[in-house]
Tab-separated table of C-alpha atoms and ligand atoms in Angstrom:
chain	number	residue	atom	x	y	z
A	343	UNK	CA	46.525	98.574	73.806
A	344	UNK	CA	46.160	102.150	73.643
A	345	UNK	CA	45.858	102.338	77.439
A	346	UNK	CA	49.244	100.249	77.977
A	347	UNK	CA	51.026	103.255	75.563
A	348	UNK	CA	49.627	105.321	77.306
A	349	UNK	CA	50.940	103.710	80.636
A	350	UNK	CA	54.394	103.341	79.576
A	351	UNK	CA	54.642	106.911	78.298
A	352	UNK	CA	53.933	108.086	81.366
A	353	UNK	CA	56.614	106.251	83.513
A	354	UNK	CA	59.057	107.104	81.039
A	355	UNK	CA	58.429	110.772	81.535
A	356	UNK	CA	58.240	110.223	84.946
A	357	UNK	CA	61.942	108.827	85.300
A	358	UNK	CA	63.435	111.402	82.765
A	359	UNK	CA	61.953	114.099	85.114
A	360	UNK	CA	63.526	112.658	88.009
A	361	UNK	CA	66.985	112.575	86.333
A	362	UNK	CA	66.704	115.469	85.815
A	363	UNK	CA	65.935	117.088	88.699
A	364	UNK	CA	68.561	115.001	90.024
A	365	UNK	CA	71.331	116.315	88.077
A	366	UNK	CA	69.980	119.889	88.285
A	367	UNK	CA	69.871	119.887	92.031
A	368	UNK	CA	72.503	117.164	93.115
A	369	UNK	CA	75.249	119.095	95.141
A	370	UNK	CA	78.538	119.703	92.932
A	371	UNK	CA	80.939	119.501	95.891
A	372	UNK	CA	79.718	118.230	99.096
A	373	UNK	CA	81.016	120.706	101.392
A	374	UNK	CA	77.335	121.848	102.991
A	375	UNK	CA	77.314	118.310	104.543
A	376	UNK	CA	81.228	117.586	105.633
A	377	UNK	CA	82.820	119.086	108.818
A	378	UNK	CA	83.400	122.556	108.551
A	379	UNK	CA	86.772	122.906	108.717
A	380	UNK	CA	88.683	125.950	109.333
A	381	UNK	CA	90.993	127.649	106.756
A	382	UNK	CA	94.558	128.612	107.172
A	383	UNK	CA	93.966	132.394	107.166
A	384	UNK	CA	91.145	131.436	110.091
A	385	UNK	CA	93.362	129.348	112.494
A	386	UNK	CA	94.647	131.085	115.487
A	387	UNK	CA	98.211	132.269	115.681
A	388	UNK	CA	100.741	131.872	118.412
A	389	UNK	CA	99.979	135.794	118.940
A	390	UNK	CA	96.562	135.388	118.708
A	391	UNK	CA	96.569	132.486	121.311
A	392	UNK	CA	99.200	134.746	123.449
A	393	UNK	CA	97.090	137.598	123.092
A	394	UNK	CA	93.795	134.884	124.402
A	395	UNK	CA	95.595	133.823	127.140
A	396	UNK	CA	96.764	136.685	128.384
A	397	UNK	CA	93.204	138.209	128.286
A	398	UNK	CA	91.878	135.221	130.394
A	399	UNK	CA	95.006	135.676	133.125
A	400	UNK	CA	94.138	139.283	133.215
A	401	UNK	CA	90.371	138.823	133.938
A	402	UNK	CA	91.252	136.449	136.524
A	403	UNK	CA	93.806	138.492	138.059
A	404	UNK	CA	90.662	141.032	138.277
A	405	UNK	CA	88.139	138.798	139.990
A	406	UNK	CA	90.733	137.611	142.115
A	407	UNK	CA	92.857	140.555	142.625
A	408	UNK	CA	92.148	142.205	146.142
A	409	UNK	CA	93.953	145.483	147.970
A	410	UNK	CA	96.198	143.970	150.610
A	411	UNK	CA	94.552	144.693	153.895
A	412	UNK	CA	95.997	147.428	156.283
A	413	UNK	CA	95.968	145.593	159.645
A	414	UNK	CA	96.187	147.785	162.666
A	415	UNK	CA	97.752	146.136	165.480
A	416	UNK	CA	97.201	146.959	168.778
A	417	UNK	CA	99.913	145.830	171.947
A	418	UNK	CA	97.473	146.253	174.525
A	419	UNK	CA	98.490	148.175	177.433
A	420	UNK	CA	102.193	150.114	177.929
A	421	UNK	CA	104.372	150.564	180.679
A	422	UNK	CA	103.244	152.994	182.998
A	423	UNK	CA	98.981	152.631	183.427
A	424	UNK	CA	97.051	156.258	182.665
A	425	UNK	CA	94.290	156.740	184.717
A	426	UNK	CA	92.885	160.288	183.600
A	427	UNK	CA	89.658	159.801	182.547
A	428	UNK	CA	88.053	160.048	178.546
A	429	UNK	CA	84.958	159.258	177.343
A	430	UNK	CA	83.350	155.596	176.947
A	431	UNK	CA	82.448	156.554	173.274
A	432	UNK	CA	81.838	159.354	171.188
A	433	UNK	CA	79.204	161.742	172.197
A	434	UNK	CA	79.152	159.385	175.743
A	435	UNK	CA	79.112	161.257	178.856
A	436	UNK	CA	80.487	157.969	180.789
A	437	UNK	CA	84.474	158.249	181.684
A	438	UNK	CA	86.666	155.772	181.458
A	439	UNK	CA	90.731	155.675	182.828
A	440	UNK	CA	92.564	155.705	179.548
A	441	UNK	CA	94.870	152.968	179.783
A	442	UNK	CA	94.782	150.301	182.565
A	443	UNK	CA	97.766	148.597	184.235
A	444	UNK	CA	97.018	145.161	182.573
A	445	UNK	CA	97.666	141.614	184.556
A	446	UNK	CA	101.037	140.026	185.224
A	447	UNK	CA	102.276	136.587	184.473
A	448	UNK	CA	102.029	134.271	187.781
A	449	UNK	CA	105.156	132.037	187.060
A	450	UNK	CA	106.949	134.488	184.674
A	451	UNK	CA	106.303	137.753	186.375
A	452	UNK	CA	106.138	139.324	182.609
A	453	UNK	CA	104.260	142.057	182.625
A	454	UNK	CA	101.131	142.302	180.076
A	455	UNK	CA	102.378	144.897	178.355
A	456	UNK	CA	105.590	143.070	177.589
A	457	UNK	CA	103.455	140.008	175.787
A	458	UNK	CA	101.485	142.255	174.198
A	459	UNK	CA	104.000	143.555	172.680
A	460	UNK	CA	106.107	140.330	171.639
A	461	UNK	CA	103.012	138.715	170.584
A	462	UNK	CA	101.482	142.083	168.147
A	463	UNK	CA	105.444	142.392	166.495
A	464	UNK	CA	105.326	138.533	165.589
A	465	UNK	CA	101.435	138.530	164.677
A	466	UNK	CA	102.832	142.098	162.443
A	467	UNK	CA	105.529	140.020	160.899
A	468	UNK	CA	103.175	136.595	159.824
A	469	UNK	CA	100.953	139.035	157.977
A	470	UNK	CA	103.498	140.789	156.464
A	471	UNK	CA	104.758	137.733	154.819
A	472	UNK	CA	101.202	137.014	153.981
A	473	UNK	CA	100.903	140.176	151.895
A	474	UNK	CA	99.330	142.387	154.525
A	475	UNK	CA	100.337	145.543	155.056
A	476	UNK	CA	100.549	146.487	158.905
A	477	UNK	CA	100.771	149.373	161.282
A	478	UNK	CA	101.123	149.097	164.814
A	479	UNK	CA	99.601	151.410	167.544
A	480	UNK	CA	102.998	151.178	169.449
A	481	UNK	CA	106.172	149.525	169.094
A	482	UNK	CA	107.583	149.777	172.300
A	483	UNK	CA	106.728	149.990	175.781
A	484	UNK	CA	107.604	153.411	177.103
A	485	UNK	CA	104.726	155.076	175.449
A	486	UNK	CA	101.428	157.189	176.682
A	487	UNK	CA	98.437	156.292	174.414
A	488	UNK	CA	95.017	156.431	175.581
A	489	UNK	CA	92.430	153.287	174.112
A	490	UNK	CA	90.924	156.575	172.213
A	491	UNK	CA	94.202	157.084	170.794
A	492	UNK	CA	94.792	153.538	169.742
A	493	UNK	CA	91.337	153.418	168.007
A	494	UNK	CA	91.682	156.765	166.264
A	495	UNK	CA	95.585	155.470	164.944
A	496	UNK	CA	93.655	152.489	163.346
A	497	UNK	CA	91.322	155.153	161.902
A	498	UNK	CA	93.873	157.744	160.853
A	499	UNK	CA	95.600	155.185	159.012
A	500	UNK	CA	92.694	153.943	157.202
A	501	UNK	CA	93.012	150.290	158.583
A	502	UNK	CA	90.805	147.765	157.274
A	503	UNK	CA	90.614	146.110	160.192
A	504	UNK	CA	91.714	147.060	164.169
A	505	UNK	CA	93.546	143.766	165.888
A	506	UNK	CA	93.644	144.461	169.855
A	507	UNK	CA	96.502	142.150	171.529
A	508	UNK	CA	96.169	141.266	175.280
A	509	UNK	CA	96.279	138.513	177.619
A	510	UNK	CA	93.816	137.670	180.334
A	511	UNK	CA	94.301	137.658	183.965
A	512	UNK	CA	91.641	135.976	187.046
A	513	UNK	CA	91.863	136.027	191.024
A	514	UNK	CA	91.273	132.381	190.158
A	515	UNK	CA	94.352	131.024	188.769
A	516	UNK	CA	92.692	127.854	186.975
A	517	UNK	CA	91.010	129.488	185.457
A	518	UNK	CA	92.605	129.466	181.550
A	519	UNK	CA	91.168	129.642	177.787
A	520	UNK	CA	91.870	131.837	174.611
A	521	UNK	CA	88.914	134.241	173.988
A	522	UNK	CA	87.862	137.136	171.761
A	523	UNK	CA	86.054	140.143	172.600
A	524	UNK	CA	83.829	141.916	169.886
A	525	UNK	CA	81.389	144.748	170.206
A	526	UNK	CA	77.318	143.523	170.487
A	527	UNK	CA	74.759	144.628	168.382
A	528	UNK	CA	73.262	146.855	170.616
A	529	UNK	CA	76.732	148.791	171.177
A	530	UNK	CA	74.802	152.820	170.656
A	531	UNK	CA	78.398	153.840	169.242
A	532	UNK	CA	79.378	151.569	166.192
A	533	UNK	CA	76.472	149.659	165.381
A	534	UNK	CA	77.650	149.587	161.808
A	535	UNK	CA	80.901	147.616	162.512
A	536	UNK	CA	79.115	144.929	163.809
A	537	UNK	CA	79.064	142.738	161.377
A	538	UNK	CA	82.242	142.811	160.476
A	539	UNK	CA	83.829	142.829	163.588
A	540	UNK	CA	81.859	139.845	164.169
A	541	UNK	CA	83.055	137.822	161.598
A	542	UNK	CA	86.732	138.561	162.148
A	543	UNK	CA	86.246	137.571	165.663
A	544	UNK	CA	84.205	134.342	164.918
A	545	UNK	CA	86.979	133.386	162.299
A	546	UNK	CA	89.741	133.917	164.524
A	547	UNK	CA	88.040	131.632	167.170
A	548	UNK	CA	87.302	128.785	164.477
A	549	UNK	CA	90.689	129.062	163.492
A	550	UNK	CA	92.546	128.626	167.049
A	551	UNK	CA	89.573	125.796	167.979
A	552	UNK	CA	90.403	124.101	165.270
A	553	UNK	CA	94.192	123.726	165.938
A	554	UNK	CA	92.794	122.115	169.194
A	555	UNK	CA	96.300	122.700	170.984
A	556	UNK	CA	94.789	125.861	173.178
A	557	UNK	CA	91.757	125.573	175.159
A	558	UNK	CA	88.814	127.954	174.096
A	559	UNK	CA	86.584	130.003	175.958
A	560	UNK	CA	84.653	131.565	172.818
A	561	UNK	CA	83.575	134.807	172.082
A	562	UNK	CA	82.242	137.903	175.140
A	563	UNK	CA	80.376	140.772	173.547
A	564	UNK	CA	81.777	144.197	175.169
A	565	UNK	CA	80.466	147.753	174.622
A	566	UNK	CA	82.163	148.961	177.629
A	567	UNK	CA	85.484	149.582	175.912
A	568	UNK	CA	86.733	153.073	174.355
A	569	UNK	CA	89.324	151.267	172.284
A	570	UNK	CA	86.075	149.699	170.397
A	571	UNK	CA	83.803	152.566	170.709
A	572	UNK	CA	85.990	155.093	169.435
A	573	UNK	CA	86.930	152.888	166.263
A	574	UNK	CA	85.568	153.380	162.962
A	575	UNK	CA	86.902	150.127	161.461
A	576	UNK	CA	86.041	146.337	162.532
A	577	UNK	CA	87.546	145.743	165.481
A	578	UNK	CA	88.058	142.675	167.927
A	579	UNK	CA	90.483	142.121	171.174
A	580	UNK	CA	91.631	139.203	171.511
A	581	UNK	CA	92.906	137.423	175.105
A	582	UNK	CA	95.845	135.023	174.028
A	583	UNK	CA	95.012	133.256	177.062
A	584	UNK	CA	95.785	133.454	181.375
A	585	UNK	CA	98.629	135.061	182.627
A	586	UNK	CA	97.492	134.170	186.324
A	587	UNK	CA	97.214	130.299	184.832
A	588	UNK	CA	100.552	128.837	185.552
A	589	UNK	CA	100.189	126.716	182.201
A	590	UNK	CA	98.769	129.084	179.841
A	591	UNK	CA	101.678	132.008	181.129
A	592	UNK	CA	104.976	129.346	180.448
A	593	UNK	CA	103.114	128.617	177.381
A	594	UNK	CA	102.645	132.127	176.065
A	595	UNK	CA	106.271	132.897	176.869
A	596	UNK	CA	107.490	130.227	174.797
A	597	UNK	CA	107.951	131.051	171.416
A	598	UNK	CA	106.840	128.103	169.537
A	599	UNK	CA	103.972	128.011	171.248
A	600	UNK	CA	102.943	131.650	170.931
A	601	UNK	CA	104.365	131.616	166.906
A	602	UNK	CA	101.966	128.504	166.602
A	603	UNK	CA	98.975	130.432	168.140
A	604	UNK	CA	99.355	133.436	166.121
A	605	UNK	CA	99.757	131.965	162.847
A	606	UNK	CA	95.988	130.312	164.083
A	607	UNK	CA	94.714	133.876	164.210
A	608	UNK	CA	96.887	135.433	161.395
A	609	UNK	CA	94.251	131.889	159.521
A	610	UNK	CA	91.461	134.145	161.008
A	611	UNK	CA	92.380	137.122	159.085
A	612	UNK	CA	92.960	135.608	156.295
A	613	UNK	CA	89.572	134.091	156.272
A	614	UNK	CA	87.986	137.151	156.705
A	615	UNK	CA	90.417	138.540	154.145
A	616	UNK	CA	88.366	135.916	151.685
A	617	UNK	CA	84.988	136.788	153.854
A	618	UNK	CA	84.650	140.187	153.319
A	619	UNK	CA	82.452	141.392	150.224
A	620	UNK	CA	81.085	137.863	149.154
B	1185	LIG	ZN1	94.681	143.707	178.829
């Protein structure tokens, strides 16, 4: 009997403690356990938002914000050929005439120096419109400029990039095809350009493959020209095709044609443009 007291004692001491407790430590409000929810004074304003916003615009105006590129463009060529003599490359003891003749168009009789010049003043105005800014080496045809001269314009004007414009010619007039010329790795004189110069001149000639409307001989590696030698900015020379090809000179003198081609290299550039500094 004593032992059942005893018993019962116990469990009722045992329940009153855990009321207890209960009520001592049972939350009063039950915030701790809903969703926090923000207050009035800690919701974002239209200003505040505004002010968010514009932060994210600005930062990625910044990552994507680039100088427009200075292209120097180059009209190969001129109207009257120079053939005094100036030096391959700087420091080079090998001479080189300053400005050759350039090749004539079979069925259109245009000289050269004429396309050059029609094609660099439309290439000039595409990347204008793209946002490029642009110089040109000449702008018409009754000019004396050494290549020497033409690279150090590109250099004086602190060009991003050096664009040479000409057009092929062959003894063998079937032969035909769009091609690039860039400087090799080996070249002794601007072995840092390189690179770059390669890449403008590969994306140029992805670009006009690509469009598959102009045949495509690829990509020759030169060191034997002053115009690239005496540069100090990437540089490539590109042949908009064969003047001596019947088809490829009535195609280069017609305008859609040509616009259509250039806008494929003014593609290049703007590759490269996205290219450079990744
Ligand atoms: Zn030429």
């Amino acid at each position: 009997m004593k032992l059942v007291v005893n018993k019962k004692i116990i469990i009722f001491f045992m329940l009153f403690t855990i009321c207890i407790l209960s009520f001592l430590f049972y939350p009063k409000d039950h915030s701790d356990i809903k969703p926090n929810k923000t207050s009035l004074s800690q919701q974002p304003t239209i200003a505040s938002v505004k002010e968010n916003s514009n932060k994210v615009i600005q930062t990625y105006e910044k990552k994507n914000s680039k100088k427009p590129l200075l292209i120097c463009i180059d009209p190969g060529h001129q109207s009257k050929a120079n053939t005094a003599l100036e030096p391959l490359g700087p420091g080079s003891s090998e001479m080189k005439i300053k400005v050759a003749g350039g090749t004539t168009g079979v069925v259109t009789k245009k000289p050269e120096y004429i396309l050059s010049l029609e094609a660099s003043l439309r290439l000039g105005e595409i990347l204008k419109k793209r946002g490029y800014n642009v110089v040109f080496t000449r702008t018409t045809n009754n000019v004396n400029l050494s290549n020497k001269e033409r690279a150090e314009i590109a250099n004086k004007s602190n060009a991003d990039l050096f664009i040479r414009i000409h057009a092929d010619g062959s003894n063998d007039h079937s032969t035909k095809g769009f091609s690039v010329l860039t400087p090799s790795k080996e070249n002794p004189y601007i072995p840092s350009l390189y690179k770059d110069s390669l890449l403008i001149s590969q994306n140029i000639v992805e670009e006009v493959t690509n469009d598959q409307s102009t045949i495509v001989k690829g990509i020759s590696y030169r060191d034997d020209l002053s115009g690239f030698n005496w540069s100090k900015v990437p540089v490539t020379l590109i042949e908009l095709g064969f003047m001596t090809n019947p088809e490829e000179d009535r195609k280069l003198s017609d305008p859609q044609y040509l616009t259509s081609l250039l806008m494929k290299i003014a593609d290049g550039i703007d590759r490269y443009n996205s290219d450079v500094g990744k």
